[in-house]
């Protein structure tokens, strides 16, 4: 069932989105050589604690998962695309890091992700991350009343494929509101004019997941969560929570 949000609900989601944006900024600021992924998780936990927010990630256990997720961020490094569990791994110069974070504040969820490198990026990493951001921007630009989810998917896929990148098969964005994952599902590739109609009050988490080698497939780590590229190439994941409004898309996870 799809829930359309009132202006009051969107205002509340903007506050949860602001917490997410702060957490991501603090984690990226803390991510230096020698810092462990668990330490980055602690940074995000502290941001949520100070804001009076809780994590929709912590303890989350969908049907596929062998164990509940044990952290408040997903920390995916290099060939890990998404859902990486923060471990004792210490960051190295040149690592490509994707951080996904959510927050629930006053009963409303926010969800966003960023990708960055530790130290100056290699040209190929810069291009991958920049393309992921452009794909996200294209998806957001298509999130207007009168379009459908297929228009967002087509915009993301067009930018990503034109650059020669793969898109993580079977994964994409989603509706969001009182829960982190709501209907409708939002693919990262599709046909324009198809899918769920975009109406005022619909809120979507739009999240391109690009694979440098051009493949779409993945493997799953023994932890049951971390998804990696099958070809060993690097990946980037970026995301915003976006509301459909009569005046255009409204990004709820900005600082």
Short mmCIF file of C-alpha atoms in Angstrom, two decimals:
data_model
loop_
_atom_site.label_atom_id
_atom_site.label_comp_id
_atom_site.label_asym_id
_atom_site.label_seq_id
_atom_site.Cartn_x
_atom_site.Cartn_y
_atom_site.Cartn_z
CA UNK A 1 0.00 0.00 0.00
CA UNK A 2 1.31 3.44 -0.96
CA UNK A 3 0.88 6.26 1.55
CA UNK A 4 0.77 9.86 0.35
CA UNK A 5 2.15 12.30 2.91
CA UNK A 6 0.64 15.59 4.04
CA UNK A 7 2.65 18.81 4.21
CA UNK A 8 2.97 18.29 7.96
CA UNK A 9 4.38 14.82 7.37
CA UNK A 10 6.83 16.16 4.77
CA UNK A 11 8.01 18.78 7.26
CA UNK A 12 8.60 16.05 9.84
CA UNK A 13 10.46 13.94 7.27
CA UNK A 14 12.61 16.94 6.45
CA UNK A 15 13.80 16.94 10.07
CA UNK A 16 14.66 13.24 10.01
CA UNK A 17 16.39 13.83 6.68
CA UNK A 18 18.43 16.61 8.21
CA UNK A 19 19.67 14.17 10.88
CA UNK A 20 20.71 11.73 8.16
CA UNK A 21 22.56 14.46 6.26
CA UNK A 22 24.42 15.47 9.42
CA UNK A 23 25.39 11.89 10.18
CA UNK A 24 26.71 11.32 6.66
CA UNK A 25 28.71 14.55 6.74
CA UNK A 26 30.24 13.66 10.11
CA UNK A 27 31.11 10.14 8.97
CA UNK A 28 32.77 11.41 5.78
CA UNK A 29 34.71 13.97 7.82
CA UNK A 30 35.94 11.24 10.18
CA UNK A 31 36.90 8.81 7.42
CA UNK A 32 40.68 8.93 7.26
CA UNK A 33 43.52 6.48 6.86
CA UNK A 34 43.59 4.10 9.81
CA UNK A 35 40.01 4.76 10.95
CA UNK A 36 37.95 1.59 11.31
CA UNK A 37 34.47 1.10 9.89
CA UNK A 38 33.19 0.42 13.41
CA UNK A 39 34.54 3.81 14.47
CA UNK A 40 32.58 5.42 11.63
CA UNK A 41 29.47 3.64 12.86
CA UNK A 42 30.07 5.12 16.32
CA UNK A 43 30.24 8.60 14.78
CA UNK A 44 26.82 8.12 13.20
CA UNK A 45 25.38 6.65 16.41
CA UNK A 46 26.42 9.75 18.30
CA UNK A 47 24.72 12.05 15.76
CA UNK A 48 21.49 10.07 16.05
CA UNK A 49 21.72 10.05 19.84
CA UNK A 50 22.18 13.81 20.07
CA UNK A 51 19.22 14.38 17.74
CA UNK A 52 16.95 12.05 19.70
CA UNK A 53 16.61 9.83 16.64
CA UNK A 54 16.74 6.06 16.26
CA UNK A 55 18.14 3.92 13.47
CA UNK A 56 15.94 1.97 11.04
CA UNK A 57 19.04 -0.06 10.13
CA UNK A 58 19.94 -1.34 13.59
CA UNK A 59 18.22 -4.67 14.19
CA UNK A 60 16.60 -4.70 10.74
CA UNK A 61 16.11 -8.25 9.50
CA UNK A 62 14.39 -8.79 6.15
CA UNK A 63 13.57 -12.31 4.97
CA UNK A 64 16.92 -12.81 3.21
CA UNK A 65 19.07 -11.90 6.20
CA UNK A 66 20.53 -14.63 8.45
CA UNK A 67 21.02 -12.14 11.30
CA UNK A 68 19.65 -8.68 12.18
CA UNK A 69 21.76 -5.82 10.87
CA UNK A 70 24.14 -4.85 13.70
CA UNK A 71 24.90 -1.20 12.90
CA UNK A 72 23.38 2.20 12.11
CA UNK A 73 25.29 2.64 8.84
CA UNK A 74 26.07 0.40 5.91
CA UNK A 75 29.78 0.81 5.13
CA UNK A 76 30.73 -0.66 1.74
CA UNK A 77 34.35 -0.40 0.61
CA UNK A 78 35.80 -0.76 -2.91
CA UNK A 79 34.10 -3.79 -4.55
CA UNK A 80 31.32 -3.88 -1.93
CA UNK A 81 28.28 -2.24 -3.50
CA UNK A 82 25.80 -1.98 -0.62
CA UNK A 83 24.83 -3.38 2.79
CA UNK A 84 28.39 -3.63 4.09
CA UNK A 85 28.53 -4.35 7.82
CA UNK A 86 30.96 -2.05 9.69
CA UNK A 87 33.90 -4.17 10.87
CA UNK A 88 37.36 -3.64 12.31
CA UNK A 89 38.69 -2.97 8.79
CA UNK A 90 40.81 0.18 8.85
CA UNK A 91 40.60 2.52 5.89
CA UNK A 92 43.52 2.82 3.53
CA UNK A 93 44.59 5.61 1.23
CA UNK A 94 42.64 5.36 -2.02
CA UNK A 95 39.72 3.30 -0.68
CA UNK A 96 36.35 4.04 -2.26
CA UNK A 97 33.75 4.13 0.51
CA UNK A 98 29.95 4.14 0.27
CA UNK A 99 28.03 5.01 3.43
CA UNK A 100 24.27 4.51 3.72
CA UNK A 101 22.47 5.89 6.77
CA UNK A 102 18.91 6.22 8.00
CA UNK A 103 17.14 7.91 10.89
CA UNK A 104 13.71 7.83 12.47
CA UNK A 105 12.66 11.00 14.24
CA UNK A 106 9.17 11.55 15.67
CA UNK A 107 7.96 8.48 13.79
CA UNK A 108 9.22 9.46 10.33
CA UNK A 109 12.15 8.01 8.40
CA UNK A 110 14.93 9.49 6.29
CA UNK A 111 17.45 7.57 4.18
CA UNK A 112 20.47 8.71 2.14
CA UNK A 113 23.89 7.55 0.98
CA UNK A 114 27.18 9.06 -0.17
CA UNK A 115 30.30 7.72 -1.88
CA UNK A 116 33.77 9.22 -1.47
CA UNK A 117 37.42 8.25 -1.47
CA UNK A 118 39.94 8.25 1.34
CA UNK A 119 42.51 10.73 0.12
CA UNK A 120 42.62 12.13 -3.42
CA UNK A 121 40.55 9.98 -5.82
CA UNK A 122 41.99 8.09 -8.74
CA UNK A 123 40.60 9.47 -12.03
CA UNK A 124 38.51 6.33 -12.58
CA UNK A 125 37.01 6.58 -9.09
CA UNK A 126 36.23 10.27 -9.54
CA UNK A 127 34.43 9.48 -12.80
CA UNK A 128 32.45 6.64 -11.20
CA UNK A 129 31.32 8.75 -8.24
CA UNK A 130 30.57 11.77 -10.41
CA UNK A 131 28.46 9.62 -12.74
CA UNK A 132 26.54 8.14 -9.81
CA UNK A 133 25.78 11.66 -8.61
CA UNK A 134 24.68 12.74 -12.09
CA UNK A 135 22.43 9.67 -12.32
CA UNK A 136 20.88 10.60 -8.98
CA UNK A 137 20.36 14.19 -10.14
CA UNK A 138 18.72 12.94 -13.33
CA UNK A 139 16.43 10.67 -11.34
CA UNK A 140 15.46 13.51 -9.02
CA UNK A 141 14.77 15.80 -11.99
CA UNK A 142 12.33 13.20 -13.34
CA UNK A 143 10.49 12.97 -10.00
CA UNK A 144 7.65 15.28 -11.01
CA UNK A 145 3.88 15.07 -10.92
CA UNK A 146 2.56 13.34 -14.04
CA UNK A 147 5.59 11.13 -14.53
CA UNK A 148 5.86 7.51 -13.37
CA UNK A 149 8.49 5.52 -11.55
CA UNK A 150 9.67 4.26 -14.94
CA UNK A 151 10.64 7.81 -15.89
CA UNK A 152 12.92 8.06 -12.86
CA UNK A 153 14.35 4.62 -13.60
CA UNK A 154 14.93 5.53 -17.24
CA UNK A 155 16.74 8.74 -16.30
CA UNK A 156 19.07 6.90 -13.90
CA UNK A 157 19.72 4.07 -16.32
CA UNK A 158 20.40 6.36 -19.27
CA UNK A 159 23.14 8.28 -17.45
CA UNK A 160 24.69 5.14 -15.98
CA UNK A 161 24.72 3.02 -19.14
CA UNK A 162 25.99 5.88 -21.32
CA UNK A 163 29.08 5.98 -19.10
CA UNK A 164 29.59 2.22 -19.46
CA UNK A 165 28.66 1.25 -15.89
CA UNK A 166 26.67 -1.65 -14.53
CA UNK A 167 23.63 -1.33 -12.26
CA UNK A 168 23.20 -3.71 -9.34
CA UNK A 169 20.68 -6.26 -10.56
CA UNK A 170 17.48 -6.55 -8.56
CA UNK A 171 18.10 -3.54 -6.33
CA UNK A 172 16.87 0.03 -6.45
CA UNK A 173 15.02 2.69 -4.55
CA UNK A 174 11.77 2.52 -2.61
CA UNK A 175 8.97 4.40 -1.00
CA UNK A 176 9.68 5.73 2.47
CA UNK A 177 7.66 7.29 5.28
CA UNK A 178 6.74 5.83 8.64
CA UNK A 179 8.91 2.88 7.67
CA UNK A 180 12.24 2.88 5.87
CA UNK A 181 10.98 0.58 3.11
CA UNK A 182 7.52 1.19 1.70
CA UNK A 183 5.85 0.72 -1.67
CA UNK A 184 6.48 1.36 -4.48
CA UNK A 185 9.74 -0.29 -5.56
CA UNK A 186 11.85 2.01 -7.73
CA UNK A 187 14.18 0.27 -10.24
CA UNK A 188 17.38 1.94 -11.43
CA UNK A 189 16.58 1.13 -15.04
CA UNK A 190 13.27 1.08 -16.85
CA UNK A 191 10.98 2.35 -19.56
CA UNK A 192 9.54 5.88 -19.45
CA UNK A 193 5.82 6.13 -18.98
CA UNK A 194 5.63 2.84 -17.09
CA UNK A 195 5.27 2.05 -13.41
CA UNK A 196 3.58 3.74 -10.48
CA UNK A 197 2.23 7.27 -11.13
CA UNK A 198 3.98 10.12 -9.32
CA UNK A 199 1.48 12.19 -7.31
CA UNK A 200 1.91 14.92 -4.68
CA UNK A 201 2.80 13.46 -1.29
CA UNK A 202 4.62 10.41 -2.61
CA UNK A 203 8.09 10.14 -1.06
CA UNK A 204 10.82 8.04 -2.63
CA UNK A 205 14.34 7.05 -1.72
CA UNK A 206 16.16 7.34 -5.04
CA UNK A 207 19.47 5.43 -5.04
CA UNK A 208 21.65 4.58 -8.04
CA UNK A 209 24.17 1.76 -7.42
CA UNK A 210 26.84 1.75 -10.14
CA UNK A 211 29.43 -0.93 -10.89
CA UNK A 212 32.63 0.21 -12.62
CA UNK A 213 33.21 -2.93 -14.67
CA UNK A 214 29.87 -2.72 -16.45
CA UNK A 215 28.44 -5.93 -14.98
CA UNK A 216 25.16 -6.05 -13.04
CA UNK A 217 25.64 -9.19 -10.98
CA UNK A 218 26.81 -9.57 -7.40
CA UNK A 219 27.94 -12.08 -4.81
CA UNK A 220 26.94 -12.12 -1.15
CA UNK A 221 29.51 -12.32 1.64
CA UNK A 222 29.27 -15.03 4.32
CA UNK A 223 27.78 -12.39 6.64
CA UNK A 224 24.62 -12.62 4.53
CA UNK A 225 24.48 -8.86 4.00
CA UNK A 226 27.43 -7.42 2.05
CA UNK A 227 26.91 -7.45 -1.73
CA UNK A 228 30.04 -7.37 -3.89
CA UNK A 229 30.68 -7.00 -7.60
CA UNK A 230 31.30 -10.33 -9.29
CA UNK A 231 34.09 -8.88 -11.43
CA UNK A 232 35.95 -7.33 -8.49
CA UNK A 233 35.60 -3.78 -9.79
CA UNK A 234 34.62 -0.86 -7.59
CA UNK A 235 31.13 0.45 -6.98
CA UNK A 236 29.43 3.68 -5.95
CA UNK A 237 26.11 4.21 -4.17
CA UNK A 238 24.40 7.56 -3.70
CA UNK A 239 20.89 8.30 -2.42
CA UNK A 240 18.44 11.00 -1.37
CA UNK A 241 14.93 10.92 0.08
CA UNK A 242 12.78 12.96 -2.30
CA UNK A 243 9.17 14.17 -2.04
CA UNK A 244 6.93 14.62 -5.07
CA UNK A 245 5.23 18.01 -4.79
CA UNK A 246 3.12 20.21 -7.09
CA UNK A 247 6.09 22.55 -7.50
CA UNK A 248 8.66 19.87 -8.26
CA UNK A 249 10.89 17.41 -6.41
CA UNK A 250 11.84 18.32 -2.84
CA UNK A 251 15.01 16.73 -1.45
CA UNK A 252 14.45 15.94 2.22
CA UNK A 253 17.95 14.70 3.09
CA UNK A 254 19.94 17.87 2.53
CA UNK A 255 21.83 19.46 5.48
#
